[in-house]
PDB file of C-alpha atoms in Angstrom:
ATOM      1  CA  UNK A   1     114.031  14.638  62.512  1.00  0.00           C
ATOM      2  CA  UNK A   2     112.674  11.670  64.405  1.00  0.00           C
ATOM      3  CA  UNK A   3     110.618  12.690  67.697  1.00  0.00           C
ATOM      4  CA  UNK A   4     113.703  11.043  69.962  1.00  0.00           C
ATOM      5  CA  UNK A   5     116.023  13.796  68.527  1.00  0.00           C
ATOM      6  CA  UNK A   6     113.278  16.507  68.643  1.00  0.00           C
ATOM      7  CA  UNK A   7     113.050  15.462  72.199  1.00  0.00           C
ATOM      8  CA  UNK A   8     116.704  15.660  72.910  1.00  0.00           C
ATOM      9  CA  UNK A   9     116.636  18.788  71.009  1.00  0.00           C
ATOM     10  CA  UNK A  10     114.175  20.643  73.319  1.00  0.00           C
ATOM     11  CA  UNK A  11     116.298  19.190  76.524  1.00  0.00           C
ATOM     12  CA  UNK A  12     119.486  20.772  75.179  1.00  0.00           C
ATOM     13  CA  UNK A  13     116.948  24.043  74.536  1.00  0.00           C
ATOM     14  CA  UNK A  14     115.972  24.317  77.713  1.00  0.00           C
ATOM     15  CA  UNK A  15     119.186  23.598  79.443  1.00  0.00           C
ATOM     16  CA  UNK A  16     121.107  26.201  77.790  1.00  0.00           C
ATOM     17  CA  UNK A  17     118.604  28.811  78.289  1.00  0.00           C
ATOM     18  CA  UNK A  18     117.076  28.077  81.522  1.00  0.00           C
ATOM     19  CA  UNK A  19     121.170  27.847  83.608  1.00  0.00           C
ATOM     20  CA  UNK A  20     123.818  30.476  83.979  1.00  0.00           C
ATOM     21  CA  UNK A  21     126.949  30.663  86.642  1.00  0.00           C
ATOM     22  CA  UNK A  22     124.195  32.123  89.451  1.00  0.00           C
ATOM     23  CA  UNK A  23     121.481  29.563  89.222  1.00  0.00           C
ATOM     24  CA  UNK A  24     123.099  25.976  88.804  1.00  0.00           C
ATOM     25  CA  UNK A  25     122.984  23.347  91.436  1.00  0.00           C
ATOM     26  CA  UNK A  26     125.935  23.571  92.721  1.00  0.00           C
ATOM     27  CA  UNK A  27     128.484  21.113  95.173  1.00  0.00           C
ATOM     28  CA  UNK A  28     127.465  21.247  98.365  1.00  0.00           C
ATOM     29  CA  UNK A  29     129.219  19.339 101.782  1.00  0.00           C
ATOM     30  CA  UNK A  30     129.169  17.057 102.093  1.00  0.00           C
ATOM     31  CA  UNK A  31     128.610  15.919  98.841  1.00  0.00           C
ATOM     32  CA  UNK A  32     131.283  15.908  96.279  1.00  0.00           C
ATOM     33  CA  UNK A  33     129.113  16.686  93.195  1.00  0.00           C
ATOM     34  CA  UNK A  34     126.524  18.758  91.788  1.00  0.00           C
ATOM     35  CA  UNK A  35     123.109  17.228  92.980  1.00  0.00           C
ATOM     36  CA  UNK A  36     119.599  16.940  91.650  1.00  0.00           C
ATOM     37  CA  UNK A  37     118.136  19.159  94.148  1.00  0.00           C
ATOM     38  CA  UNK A  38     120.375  21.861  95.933  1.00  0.00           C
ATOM     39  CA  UNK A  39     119.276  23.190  99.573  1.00  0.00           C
ATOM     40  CA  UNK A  40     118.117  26.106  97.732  1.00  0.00           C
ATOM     41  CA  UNK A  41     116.120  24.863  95.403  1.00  0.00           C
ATOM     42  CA  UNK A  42     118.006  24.838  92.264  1.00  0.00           C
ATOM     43  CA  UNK A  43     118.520  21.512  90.265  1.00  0.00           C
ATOM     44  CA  UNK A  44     120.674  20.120  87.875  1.00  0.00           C
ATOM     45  CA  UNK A  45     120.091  19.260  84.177  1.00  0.00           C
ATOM     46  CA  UNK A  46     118.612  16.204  85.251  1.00  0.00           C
ATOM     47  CA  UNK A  47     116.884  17.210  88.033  1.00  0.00           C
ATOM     48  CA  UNK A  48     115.098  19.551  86.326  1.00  0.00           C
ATOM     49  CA  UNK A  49     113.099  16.640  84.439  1.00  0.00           C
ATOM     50  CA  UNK A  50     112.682  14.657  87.604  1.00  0.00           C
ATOM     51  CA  UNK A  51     109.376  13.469  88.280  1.00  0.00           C
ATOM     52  CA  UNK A  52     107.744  15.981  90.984  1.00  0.00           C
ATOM     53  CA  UNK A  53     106.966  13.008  93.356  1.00  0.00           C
ATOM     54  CA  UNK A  54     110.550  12.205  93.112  1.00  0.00           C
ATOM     55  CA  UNK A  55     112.045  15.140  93.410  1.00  0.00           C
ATOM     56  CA  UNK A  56     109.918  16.800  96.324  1.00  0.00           C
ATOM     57  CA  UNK A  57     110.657  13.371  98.038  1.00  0.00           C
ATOM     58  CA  UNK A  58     113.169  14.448 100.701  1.00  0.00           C
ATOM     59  CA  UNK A  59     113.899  10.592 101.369  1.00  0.00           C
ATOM     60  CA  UNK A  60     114.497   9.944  97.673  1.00  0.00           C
ATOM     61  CA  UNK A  61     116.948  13.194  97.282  1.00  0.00           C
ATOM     62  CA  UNK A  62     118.617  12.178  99.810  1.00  0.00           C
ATOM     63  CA  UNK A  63     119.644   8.966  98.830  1.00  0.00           C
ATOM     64  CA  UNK A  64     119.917   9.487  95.050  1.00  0.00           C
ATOM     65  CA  UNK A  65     121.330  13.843  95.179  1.00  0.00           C
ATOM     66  CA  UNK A  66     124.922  11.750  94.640  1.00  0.00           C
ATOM     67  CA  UNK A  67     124.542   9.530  92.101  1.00  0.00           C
ATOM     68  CA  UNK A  68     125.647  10.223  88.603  1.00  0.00           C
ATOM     69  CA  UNK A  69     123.174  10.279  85.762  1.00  0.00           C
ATOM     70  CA  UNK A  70     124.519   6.782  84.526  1.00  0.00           C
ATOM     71  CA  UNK A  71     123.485   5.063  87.837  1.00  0.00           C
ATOM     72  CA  UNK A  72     120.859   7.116  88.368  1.00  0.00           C
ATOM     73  CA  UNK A  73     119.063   6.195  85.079  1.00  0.00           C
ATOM     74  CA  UNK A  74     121.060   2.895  84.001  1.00  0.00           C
ATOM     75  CA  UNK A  75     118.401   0.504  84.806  1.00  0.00           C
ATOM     76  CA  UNK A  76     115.286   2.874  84.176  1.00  0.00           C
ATOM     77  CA  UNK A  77     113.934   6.362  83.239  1.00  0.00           C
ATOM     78  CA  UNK A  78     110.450   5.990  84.972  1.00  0.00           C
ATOM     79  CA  UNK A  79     111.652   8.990  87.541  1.00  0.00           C
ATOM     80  CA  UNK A  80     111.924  10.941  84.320  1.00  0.00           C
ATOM     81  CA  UNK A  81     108.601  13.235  83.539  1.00  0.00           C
ATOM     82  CA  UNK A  82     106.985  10.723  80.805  1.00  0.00           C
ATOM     83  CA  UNK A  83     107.698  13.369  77.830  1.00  0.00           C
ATOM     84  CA  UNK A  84     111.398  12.947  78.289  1.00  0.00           C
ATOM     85  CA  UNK A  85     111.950   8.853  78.979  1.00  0.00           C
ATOM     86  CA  UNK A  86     113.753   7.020  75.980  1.00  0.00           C
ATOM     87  CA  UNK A  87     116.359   9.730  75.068  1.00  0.00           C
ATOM     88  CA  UNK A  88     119.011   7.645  76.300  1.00  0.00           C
ATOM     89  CA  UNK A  89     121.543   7.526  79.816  1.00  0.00           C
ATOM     90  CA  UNK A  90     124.184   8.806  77.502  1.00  0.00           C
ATOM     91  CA  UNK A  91     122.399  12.075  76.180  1.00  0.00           C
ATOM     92  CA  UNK A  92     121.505  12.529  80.011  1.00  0.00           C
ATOM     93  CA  UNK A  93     124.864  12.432  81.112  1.00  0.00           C
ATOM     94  CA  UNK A  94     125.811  15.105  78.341  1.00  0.00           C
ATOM     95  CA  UNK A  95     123.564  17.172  79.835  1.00  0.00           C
ATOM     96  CA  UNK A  96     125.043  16.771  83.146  1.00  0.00           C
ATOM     97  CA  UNK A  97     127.897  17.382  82.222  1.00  0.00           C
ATOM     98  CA  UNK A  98     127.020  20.652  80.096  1.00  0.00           C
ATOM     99  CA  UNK A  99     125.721  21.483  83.074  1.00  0.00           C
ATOM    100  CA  UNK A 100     128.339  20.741  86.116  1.00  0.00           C
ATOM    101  CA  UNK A 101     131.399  22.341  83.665  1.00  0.00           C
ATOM    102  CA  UNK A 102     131.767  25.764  85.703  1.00  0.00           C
ATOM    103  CA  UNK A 103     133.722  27.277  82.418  1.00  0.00           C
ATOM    104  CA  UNK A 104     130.541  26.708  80.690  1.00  0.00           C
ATOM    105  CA  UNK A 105     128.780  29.814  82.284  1.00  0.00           C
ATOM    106  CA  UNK A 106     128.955  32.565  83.121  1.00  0.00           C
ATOM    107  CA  UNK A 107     126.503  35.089  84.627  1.00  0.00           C
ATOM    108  CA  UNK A 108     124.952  35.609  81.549  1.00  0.00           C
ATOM    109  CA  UNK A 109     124.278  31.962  80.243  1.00  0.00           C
ATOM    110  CA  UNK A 110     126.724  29.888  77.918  1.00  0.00           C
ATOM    111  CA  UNK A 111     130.335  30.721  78.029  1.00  0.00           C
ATOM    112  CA  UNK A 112     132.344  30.929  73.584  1.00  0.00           C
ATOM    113  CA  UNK A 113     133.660  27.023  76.037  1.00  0.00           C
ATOM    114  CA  UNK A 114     130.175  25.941  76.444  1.00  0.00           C
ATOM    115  CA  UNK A 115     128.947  26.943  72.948  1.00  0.00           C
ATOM    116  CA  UNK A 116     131.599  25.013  71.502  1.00  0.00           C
ATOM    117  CA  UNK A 117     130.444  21.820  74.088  1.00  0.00           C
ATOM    118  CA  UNK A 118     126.750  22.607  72.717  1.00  0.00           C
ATOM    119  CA  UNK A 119     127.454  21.871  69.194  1.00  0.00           C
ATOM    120  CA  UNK A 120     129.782  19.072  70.199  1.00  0.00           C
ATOM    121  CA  UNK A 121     126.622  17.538  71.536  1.00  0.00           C
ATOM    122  CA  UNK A 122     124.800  18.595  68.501  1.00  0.00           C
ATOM    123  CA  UNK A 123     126.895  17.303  66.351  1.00  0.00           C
ATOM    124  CA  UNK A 124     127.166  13.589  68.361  1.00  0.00           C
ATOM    125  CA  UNK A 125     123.627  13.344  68.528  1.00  0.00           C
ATOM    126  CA  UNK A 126     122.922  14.560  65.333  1.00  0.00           C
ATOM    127  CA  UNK A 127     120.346  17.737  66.624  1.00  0.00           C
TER     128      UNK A 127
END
């Protein structure tokens, strides 16, 4: 397995174990979708491997909590921690979206709906 797709595979790890229904970011008003950095401290699958400096930046959060992980990381993944730059915008996005699917999770972790998305991803990324 090349070290891009171990990488991805450790994201997609520590996604699934770290979130259940209780502790996702969440939408908040006035925003219309999940975002990076909730009022309450949880994040989002991206958020979660958001440069410190970034994401503790209430300035940056507020101007970027909206944006979907395609604009977000389109042009570059230097906000990224360094370990986890290069794994693409499109994996990121499947982790956001893993992530913002409510019938994903439940209060225990992964819903039989969000195993099934897991090894969709696995499958498309070849993990």
């Amino acid at each position: 397995m090349s070290r891009i797709k171990r990488k991805q595979r450790e994201v997609l790890d520590i996604v699934t174990k770290h979130f259940n229904s209780k502790n996702r970011s969440t939408v908040q008003p006035p925003f219309k979708s999940c975002l990076y950095l909730s009022k309450d401290g949880s994040k989002c699958a991206v958020g979660m491997f958001i440069k410190d400096e970034y994401i503790n930046d209430e300035n940056w959060v507020e101007t970027h909590n909206e944006e979907g992980a395609y604009c977000l990381l389109d042009s570059s993944d230097e906000i990224l921690v360094e370990k986890y730059r290069g794994l693409g915008v499109e994996f990121w996005n499947s982790m956001q979206i893993l992530h913002d699917e409510e019938s994903y999770w439940d209060e225990k972790g992964l819903t039989t709906r969000g195993e099934n998305m897991v090894a969709e991803i696995k499958e498309e990324y070849a993990l």
